[in-house]
JSON list of C-alpha atoms in Angstrom, two decimals:
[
{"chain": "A", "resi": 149, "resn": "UNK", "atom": "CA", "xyz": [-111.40, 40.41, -10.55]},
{"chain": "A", "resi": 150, "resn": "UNK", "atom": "CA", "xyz": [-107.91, 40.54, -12.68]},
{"chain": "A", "resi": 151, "resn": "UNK", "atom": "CA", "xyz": [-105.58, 37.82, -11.41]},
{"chain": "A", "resi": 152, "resn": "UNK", "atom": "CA", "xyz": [-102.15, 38.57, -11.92]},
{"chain": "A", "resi": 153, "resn": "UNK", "atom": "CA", "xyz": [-98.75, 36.48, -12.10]},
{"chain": "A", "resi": 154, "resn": "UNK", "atom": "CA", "xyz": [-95.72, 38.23, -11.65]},
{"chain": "A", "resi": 155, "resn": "UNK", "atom": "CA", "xyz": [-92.29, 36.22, -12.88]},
{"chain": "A", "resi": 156, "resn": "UNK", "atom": "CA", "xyz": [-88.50, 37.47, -12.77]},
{"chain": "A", "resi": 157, "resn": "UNK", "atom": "CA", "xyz": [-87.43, 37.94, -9.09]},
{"chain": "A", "resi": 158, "resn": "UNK", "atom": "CA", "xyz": [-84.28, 36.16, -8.02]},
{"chain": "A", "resi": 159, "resn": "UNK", "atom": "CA", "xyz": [-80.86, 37.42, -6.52]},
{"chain": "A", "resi": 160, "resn": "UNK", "atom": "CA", "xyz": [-78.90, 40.01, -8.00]},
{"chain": "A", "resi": 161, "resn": "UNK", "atom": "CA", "xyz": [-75.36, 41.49, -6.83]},
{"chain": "A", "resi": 162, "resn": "UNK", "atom": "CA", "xyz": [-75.12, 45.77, -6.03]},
{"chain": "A", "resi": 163, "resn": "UNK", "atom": "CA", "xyz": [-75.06, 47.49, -9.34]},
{"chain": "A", "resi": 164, "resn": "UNK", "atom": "CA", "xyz": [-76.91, 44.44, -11.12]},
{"chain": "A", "resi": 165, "resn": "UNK", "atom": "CA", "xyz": [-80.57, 44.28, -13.23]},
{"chain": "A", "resi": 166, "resn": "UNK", "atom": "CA", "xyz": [-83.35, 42.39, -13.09]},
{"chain": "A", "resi": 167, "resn": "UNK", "atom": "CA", "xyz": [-86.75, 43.02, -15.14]},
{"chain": "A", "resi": 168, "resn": "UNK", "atom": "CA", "xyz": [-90.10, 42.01, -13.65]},
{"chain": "A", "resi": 169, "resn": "UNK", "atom": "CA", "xyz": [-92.85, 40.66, -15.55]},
{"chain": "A", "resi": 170, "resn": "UNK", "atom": "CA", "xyz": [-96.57, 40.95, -14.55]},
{"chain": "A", "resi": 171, "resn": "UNK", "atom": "CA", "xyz": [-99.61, 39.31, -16.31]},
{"chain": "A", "resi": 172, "resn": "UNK", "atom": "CA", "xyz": [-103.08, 40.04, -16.04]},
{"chain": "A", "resi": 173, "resn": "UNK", "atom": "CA", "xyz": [-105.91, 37.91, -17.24]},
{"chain": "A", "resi": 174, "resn": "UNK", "atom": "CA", "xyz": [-109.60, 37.68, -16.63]},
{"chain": "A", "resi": 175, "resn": "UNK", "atom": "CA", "xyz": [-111.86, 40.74, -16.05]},
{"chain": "A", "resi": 176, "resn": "UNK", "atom": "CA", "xyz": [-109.16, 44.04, -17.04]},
{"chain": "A", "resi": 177, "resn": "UNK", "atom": "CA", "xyz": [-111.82, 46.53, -17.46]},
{"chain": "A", "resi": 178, "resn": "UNK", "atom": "CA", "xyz": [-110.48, 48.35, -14.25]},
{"chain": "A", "resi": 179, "resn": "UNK", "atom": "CA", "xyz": [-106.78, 47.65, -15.42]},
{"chain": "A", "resi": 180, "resn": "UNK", "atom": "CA", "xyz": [-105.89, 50.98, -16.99]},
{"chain": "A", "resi": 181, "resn": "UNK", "atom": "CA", "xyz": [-103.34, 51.93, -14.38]},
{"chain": "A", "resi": 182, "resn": "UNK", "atom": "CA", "xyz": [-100.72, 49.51, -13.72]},
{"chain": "A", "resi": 183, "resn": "UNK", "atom": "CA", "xyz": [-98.16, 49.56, -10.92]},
{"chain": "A", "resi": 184, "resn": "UNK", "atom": "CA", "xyz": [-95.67, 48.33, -8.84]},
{"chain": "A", "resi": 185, "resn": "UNK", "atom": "CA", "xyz": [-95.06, 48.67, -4.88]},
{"chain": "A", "resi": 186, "resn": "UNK", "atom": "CA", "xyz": [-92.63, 46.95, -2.79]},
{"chain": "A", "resi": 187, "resn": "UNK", "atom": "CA", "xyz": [-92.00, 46.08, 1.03]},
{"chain": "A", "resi": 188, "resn": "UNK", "atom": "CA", "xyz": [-89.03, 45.91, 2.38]},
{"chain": "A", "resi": 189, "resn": "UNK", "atom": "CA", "xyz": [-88.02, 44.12, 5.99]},
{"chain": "A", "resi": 190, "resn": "UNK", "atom": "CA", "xyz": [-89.35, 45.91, 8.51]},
{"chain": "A", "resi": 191, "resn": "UNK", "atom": "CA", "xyz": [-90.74, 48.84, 6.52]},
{"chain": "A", "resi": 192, "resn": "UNK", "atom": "CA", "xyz": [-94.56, 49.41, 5.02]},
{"chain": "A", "resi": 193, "resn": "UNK", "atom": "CA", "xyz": [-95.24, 48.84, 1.76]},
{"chain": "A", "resi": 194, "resn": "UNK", "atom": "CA", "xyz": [-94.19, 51.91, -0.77]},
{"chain": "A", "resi": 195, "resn": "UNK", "atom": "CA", "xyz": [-95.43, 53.18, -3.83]},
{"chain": "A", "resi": 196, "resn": "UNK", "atom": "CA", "xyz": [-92.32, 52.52, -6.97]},
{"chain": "A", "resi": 197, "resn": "UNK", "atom": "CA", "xyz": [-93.56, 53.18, -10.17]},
{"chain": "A", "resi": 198, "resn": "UNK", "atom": "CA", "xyz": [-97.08, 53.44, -11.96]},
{"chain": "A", "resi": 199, "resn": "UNK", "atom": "CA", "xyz": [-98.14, 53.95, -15.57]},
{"chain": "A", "resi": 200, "resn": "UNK", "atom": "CA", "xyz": [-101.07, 54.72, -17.98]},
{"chain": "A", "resi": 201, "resn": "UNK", "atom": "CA", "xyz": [-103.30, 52.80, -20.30]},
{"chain": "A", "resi": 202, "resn": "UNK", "atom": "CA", "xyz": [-100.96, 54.29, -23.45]},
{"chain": "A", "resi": 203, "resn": "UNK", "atom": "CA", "xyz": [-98.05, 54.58, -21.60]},
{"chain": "A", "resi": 204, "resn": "UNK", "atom": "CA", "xyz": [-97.56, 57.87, -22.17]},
{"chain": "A", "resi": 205, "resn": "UNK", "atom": "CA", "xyz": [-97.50, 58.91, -18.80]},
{"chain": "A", "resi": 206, "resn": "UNK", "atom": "CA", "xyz": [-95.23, 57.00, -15.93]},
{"chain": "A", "resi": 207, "resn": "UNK", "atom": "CA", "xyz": [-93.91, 57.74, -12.31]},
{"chain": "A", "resi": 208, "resn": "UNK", "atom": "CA", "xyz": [-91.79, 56.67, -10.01]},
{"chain": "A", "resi": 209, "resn": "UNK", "atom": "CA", "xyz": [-90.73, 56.91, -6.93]},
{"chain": "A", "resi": 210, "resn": "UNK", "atom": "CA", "xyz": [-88.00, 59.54, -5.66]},
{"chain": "A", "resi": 211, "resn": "UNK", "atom": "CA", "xyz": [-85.60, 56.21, -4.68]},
{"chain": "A", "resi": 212, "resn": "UNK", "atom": "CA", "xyz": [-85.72, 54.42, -7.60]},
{"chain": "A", "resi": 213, "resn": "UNK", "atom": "CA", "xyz": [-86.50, 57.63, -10.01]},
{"chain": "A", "resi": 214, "resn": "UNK", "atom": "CA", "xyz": [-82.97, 57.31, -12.93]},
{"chain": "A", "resi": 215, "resn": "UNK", "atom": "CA", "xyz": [-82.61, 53.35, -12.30]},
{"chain": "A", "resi": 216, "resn": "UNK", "atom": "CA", "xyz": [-85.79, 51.91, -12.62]},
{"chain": "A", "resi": 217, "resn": "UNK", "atom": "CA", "xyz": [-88.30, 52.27, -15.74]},
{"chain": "A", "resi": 218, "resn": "UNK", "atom": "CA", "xyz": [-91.99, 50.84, -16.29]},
{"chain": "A", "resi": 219, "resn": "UNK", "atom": "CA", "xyz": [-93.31, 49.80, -19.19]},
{"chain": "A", "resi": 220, "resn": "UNK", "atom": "CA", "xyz": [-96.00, 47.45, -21.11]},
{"chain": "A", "resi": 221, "resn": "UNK", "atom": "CA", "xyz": [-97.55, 45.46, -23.41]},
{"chain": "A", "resi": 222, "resn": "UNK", "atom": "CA", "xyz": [-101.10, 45.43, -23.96]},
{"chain": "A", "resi": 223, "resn": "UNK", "atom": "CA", "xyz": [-101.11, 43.24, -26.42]},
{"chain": "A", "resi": 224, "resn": "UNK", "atom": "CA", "xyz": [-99.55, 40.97, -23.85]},
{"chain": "A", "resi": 225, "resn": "UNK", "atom": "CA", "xyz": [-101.39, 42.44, -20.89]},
{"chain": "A", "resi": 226, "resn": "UNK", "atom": "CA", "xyz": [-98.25, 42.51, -19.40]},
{"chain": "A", "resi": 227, "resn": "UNK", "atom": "CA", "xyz": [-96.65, 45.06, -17.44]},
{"chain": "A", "resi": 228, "resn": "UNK", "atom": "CA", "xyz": [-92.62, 44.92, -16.53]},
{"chain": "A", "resi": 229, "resn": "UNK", "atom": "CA", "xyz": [-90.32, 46.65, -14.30]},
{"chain": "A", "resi": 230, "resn": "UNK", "atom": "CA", "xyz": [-87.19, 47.14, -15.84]},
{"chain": "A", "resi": 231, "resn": "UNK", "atom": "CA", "xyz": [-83.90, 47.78, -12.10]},
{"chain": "A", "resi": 232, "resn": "UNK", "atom": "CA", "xyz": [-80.96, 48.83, -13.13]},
{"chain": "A", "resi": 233, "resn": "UNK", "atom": "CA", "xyz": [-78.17, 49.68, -10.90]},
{"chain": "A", "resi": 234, "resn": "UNK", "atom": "CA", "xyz": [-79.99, 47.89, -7.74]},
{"chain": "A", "resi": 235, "resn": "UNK", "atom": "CA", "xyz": [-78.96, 48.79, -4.33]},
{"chain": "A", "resi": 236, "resn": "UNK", "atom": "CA", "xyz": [-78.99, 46.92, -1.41]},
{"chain": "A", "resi": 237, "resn": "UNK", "atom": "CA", "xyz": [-81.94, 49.07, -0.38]},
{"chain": "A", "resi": 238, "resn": "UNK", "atom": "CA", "xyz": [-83.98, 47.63, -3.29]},
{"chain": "A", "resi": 239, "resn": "UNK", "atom": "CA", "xyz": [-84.03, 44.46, -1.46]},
{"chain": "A", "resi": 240, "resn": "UNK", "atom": "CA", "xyz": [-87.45, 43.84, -1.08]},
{"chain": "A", "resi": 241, "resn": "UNK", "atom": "CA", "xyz": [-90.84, 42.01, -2.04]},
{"chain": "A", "resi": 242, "resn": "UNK", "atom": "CA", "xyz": [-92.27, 44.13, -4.91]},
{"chain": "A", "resi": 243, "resn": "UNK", "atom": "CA", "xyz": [-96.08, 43.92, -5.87]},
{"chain": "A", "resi": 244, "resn": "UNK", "atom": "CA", "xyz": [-97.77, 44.19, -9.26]},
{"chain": "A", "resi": 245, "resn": "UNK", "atom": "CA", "xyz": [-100.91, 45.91, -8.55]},
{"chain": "A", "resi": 246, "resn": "UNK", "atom": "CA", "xyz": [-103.61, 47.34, -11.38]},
{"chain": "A", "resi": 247, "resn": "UNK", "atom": "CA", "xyz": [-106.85, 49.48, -11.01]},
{"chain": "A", "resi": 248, "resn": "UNK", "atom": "CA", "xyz": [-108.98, 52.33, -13.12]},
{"chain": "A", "resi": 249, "resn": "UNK", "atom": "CA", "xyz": [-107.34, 55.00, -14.50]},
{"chain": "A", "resi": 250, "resn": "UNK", "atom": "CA", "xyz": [-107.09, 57.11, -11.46]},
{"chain": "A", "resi": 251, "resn": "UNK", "atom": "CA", "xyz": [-105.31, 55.37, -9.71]},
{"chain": "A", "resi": 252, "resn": "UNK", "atom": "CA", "xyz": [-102.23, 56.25, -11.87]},
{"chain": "A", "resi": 253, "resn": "UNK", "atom": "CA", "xyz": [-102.31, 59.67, -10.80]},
{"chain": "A", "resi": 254, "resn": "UNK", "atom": "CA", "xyz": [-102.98, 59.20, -6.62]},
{"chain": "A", "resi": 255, "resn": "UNK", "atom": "CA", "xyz": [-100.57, 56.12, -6.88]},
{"chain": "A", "resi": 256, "resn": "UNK", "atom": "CA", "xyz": [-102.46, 55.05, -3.60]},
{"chain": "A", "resi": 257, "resn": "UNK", "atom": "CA", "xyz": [-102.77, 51.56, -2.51]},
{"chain": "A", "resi": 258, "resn": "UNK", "atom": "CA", "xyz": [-106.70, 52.18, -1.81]},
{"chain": "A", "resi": 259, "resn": "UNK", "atom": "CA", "xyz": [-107.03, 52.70, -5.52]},
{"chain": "A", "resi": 260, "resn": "UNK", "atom": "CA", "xyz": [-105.59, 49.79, -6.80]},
{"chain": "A", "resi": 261, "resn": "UNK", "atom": "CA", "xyz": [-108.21, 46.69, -6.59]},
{"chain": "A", "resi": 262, "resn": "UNK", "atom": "CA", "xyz": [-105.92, 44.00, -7.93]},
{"chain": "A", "resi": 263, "resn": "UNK", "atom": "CA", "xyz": [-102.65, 42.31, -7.02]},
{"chain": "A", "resi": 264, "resn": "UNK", "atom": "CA", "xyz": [-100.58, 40.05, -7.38]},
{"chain": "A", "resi": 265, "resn": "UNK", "atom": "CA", "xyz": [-98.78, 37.57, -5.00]},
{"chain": "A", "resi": 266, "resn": "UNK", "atom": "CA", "xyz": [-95.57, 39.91, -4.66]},
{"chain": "A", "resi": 267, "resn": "UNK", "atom": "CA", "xyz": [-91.91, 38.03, -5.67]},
{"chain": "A", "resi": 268, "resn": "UNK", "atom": "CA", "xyz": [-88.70, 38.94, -3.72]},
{"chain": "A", "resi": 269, "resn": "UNK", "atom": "CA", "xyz": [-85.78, 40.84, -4.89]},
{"chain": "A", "resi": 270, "resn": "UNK", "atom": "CA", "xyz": [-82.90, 40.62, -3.28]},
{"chain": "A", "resi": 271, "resn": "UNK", "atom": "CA", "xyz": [-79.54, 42.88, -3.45]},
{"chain": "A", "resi": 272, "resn": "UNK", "atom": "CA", "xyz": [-76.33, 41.42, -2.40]},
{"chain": "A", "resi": 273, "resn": "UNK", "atom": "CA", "xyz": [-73.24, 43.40, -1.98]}
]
Protein backbone atom coordinates (compact mmCIF):
# COMPACT_ATOMS: atom_id res chain seq x y z
CA UNK A 1 0.00 0.00 0.00
CA UNK A 2 1.47 3.70 -0.94
CA UNK A 3 -0.12 6.29 1.34
CA UNK A 4 -0.25 9.53 -0.10
CA UNK A 5 -0.62 13.26 1.27
CA UNK A 6 -1.65 15.76 -1.01
CA UNK A 7 -1.00 19.68 0.21
CA UNK A 8 -1.81 23.06 -1.75
CA UNK A 9 -5.63 23.38 -2.19
CA UNK A 10 -7.19 26.60 -1.00
CA UNK A 11 -9.31 29.38 -2.82
CA UNK A 12 -8.27 30.99 -5.82
CA UNK A 13 -10.09 33.91 -7.90
CA UNK A 14 -11.03 33.13 -12.08
CA UNK A 15 -7.82 33.41 -13.98
CA UNK A 16 -5.67 32.54 -10.74
CA UNK A 17 -2.94 29.40 -9.99
CA UNK A 18 -2.54 27.08 -7.59
CA UNK A 19 0.07 24.02 -7.66
CA UNK A 20 -0.77 20.74 -5.93
CA UNK A 21 1.62 18.68 -4.18
CA UNK A 22 1.29 14.87 -3.68
CA UNK A 23 3.60 12.57 -1.58
CA UNK A 24 3.94 9.03 -1.60
CA UNK A 25 5.67 6.93 0.97
CA UNK A 26 5.73 3.32 1.94
CA UNK A 27 5.48 0.43 -0.57
CA UNK A 28 5.89 2.52 -4.39
CA UNK A 29 6.71 -0.48 -6.33
CA UNK A 30 3.27 -0.10 -8.18
CA UNK A 31 3.78 3.81 -8.29
CA UNK A 32 5.08 4.26 -11.82
CA UNK A 33 2.04 6.08 -13.09
CA UNK A 34 0.99 8.99 -11.20
CA UNK A 35 -2.22 10.97 -11.57
CA UNK A 36 -4.68 13.27 -10.73
CA UNK A 37 -8.70 13.13 -10.95
CA UNK A 38 -11.13 15.47 -9.61
CA UNK A 39 -14.98 15.61 -8.65
CA UNK A 40 -16.83 18.27 -8.98
CA UNK A 41 -20.52 19.00 -7.20
CA UNK A 42 -22.81 16.93 -8.54
CA UNK A 43 -20.68 15.34 -11.26
CA UNK A 44 -18.54 11.79 -11.16
CA UNK A 45 -15.20 11.80 -10.68
CA UNK A 46 -12.97 12.61 -14.04
CA UNK A 47 -9.78 11.67 -15.22
CA UNK A 48 -7.22 15.34 -15.38
CA UNK A 49 -3.87 14.54 -15.97
CA UNK A 50 -1.49 11.40 -15.64
CA UNK A 51 2.23 10.88 -16.16
CA UNK A 52 5.11 8.31 -16.48
CA UNK A 53 7.83 6.94 -14.31
CA UNK A 54 10.48 9.43 -16.42
CA UNK A 55 8.14 11.86 -17.16
CA UNK A 56 8.52 11.76 -20.51
CA UNK A 57 5.17 11.03 -21.34
CA UNK A 58 2.00 13.14 -19.74
CA UNK A 59 -1.82 13.65 -20.50
CA UNK A 60 -4.43 15.52 -19.73
CA UNK A 61 -7.66 15.96 -19.98
CA UNK A 62 -9.45 17.85 -23.01
CA UNK A 63 -10.76 20.68 -20.16
CA UNK A 64 -7.82 21.42 -18.56
CA UNK A 65 -5.39 20.43 -21.70
CA UNK A 66 -3.14 24.38 -22.26
CA UNK A 67 -3.72 25.43 -18.42
CA UNK A 68 -2.81 22.71 -16.40
CA UNK A 69 0.70 20.75 -16.46
CA UNK A 70 1.93 17.57 -14.36
CA UNK A 71 5.04 17.00 -13.26
CA UNK A 72 7.47 15.20 -10.55
CA UNK A 73 10.06 14.50 -8.44
CA UNK A 74 11.23 11.18 -7.75
CA UNK A 75 13.71 12.04 -5.75
CA UNK A 76 10.97 13.57 -3.68
CA UNK A 77 8.34 10.99 -4.58
CA UNK A 78 6.31 13.75 -5.17
CA UNK A 79 4.04 14.45 -7.86
CA UNK A 80 2.43 18.20 -8.46
CA UNK A 81 -0.22 19.69 -10.47
CA UNK A 82 0.73 22.88 -11.65
CA UNK A 83 -3.55 25.28 -12.70
CA UNK A 84 -3.09 28.09 -14.36
CA UNK A 85 -5.79 30.23 -15.60
CA UNK A 86 -8.53 28.30 -13.31
CA UNK A 87 -12.09 28.53 -14.18
CA UNK A 88 -14.91 28.40 -12.16
CA UNK A 89 -15.46 24.94 -13.63
CA UNK A 90 -12.19 23.75 -12.00
CA UNK A 91 -13.90 24.04 -8.78
CA UNK A 92 -13.66 20.80 -7.48
CA UNK A 93 -12.07 18.07 -5.08
CA UNK A 94 -9.04 16.75 -7.05
CA UNK A 95 -7.41 13.27 -6.15
CA UNK A 96 -3.79 12.16 -6.30
CA UNK A 97 -3.97 8.67 -7.32
CA UNK A 98 -0.75 6.25 -8.36
CA UNK A 99 -0.59 2.62 -9.80
CA UNK A 100 1.79 0.35 -12.30
CA UNK A 101 2.78 1.62 -15.32
CA UNK A 102 -0.30 0.92 -17.25
CA UNK A 103 -2.30 2.69 -15.79
CA UNK A 104 -0.73 5.85 -17.38
CA UNK A 105 -1.86 4.90 -20.65
CA UNK A 106 -5.85 3.63 -19.81
CA UNK A 107 -5.94 6.63 -17.28
CA UNK A 108 -8.80 4.48 -15.66
CA UNK A 109 -9.73 4.70 -12.12
CA UNK A 110 -9.74 0.66 -11.91
CA UNK A 111 -6.04 0.87 -12.59
CA UNK A 112 -4.96 3.07 -10.10
CA UNK A 113 -4.63 1.13 -6.54
CA UNK A 114 -3.64 4.11 -4.43
CA UNK A 115 -5.08 7.46 -3.36
CA UNK A 116 -5.03 9.98 -1.58
CA UNK A 117 -7.63 11.81 0.64
CA UNK A 118 -8.59 14.38 -2.26
CA UNK A 119 -8.20 18.46 -1.20
CA UNK A 120 -10.71 21.04 -2.60
CA UNK A 121 -10.13 23.67 -5.09
CA UNK A 122 -12.22 26.22 -5.35
CA UNK A 123 -12.70 29.03 -8.23
CA UNK A 124 -14.27 32.24 -7.37
CA UNK A 125 -15.29 34.75 -9.88
Amino acid sequence: QVLLVESGGGLVQAGGSLRLSCAASGRTFNSVARGWFRRAPGKEREFVAAINWSGSSTYYADSVKGRFTISRDNAKNTVYLQMNGLKSEDTAVYYCAAGPAGAVLSRLEADFGSWGQGTQVTVSS
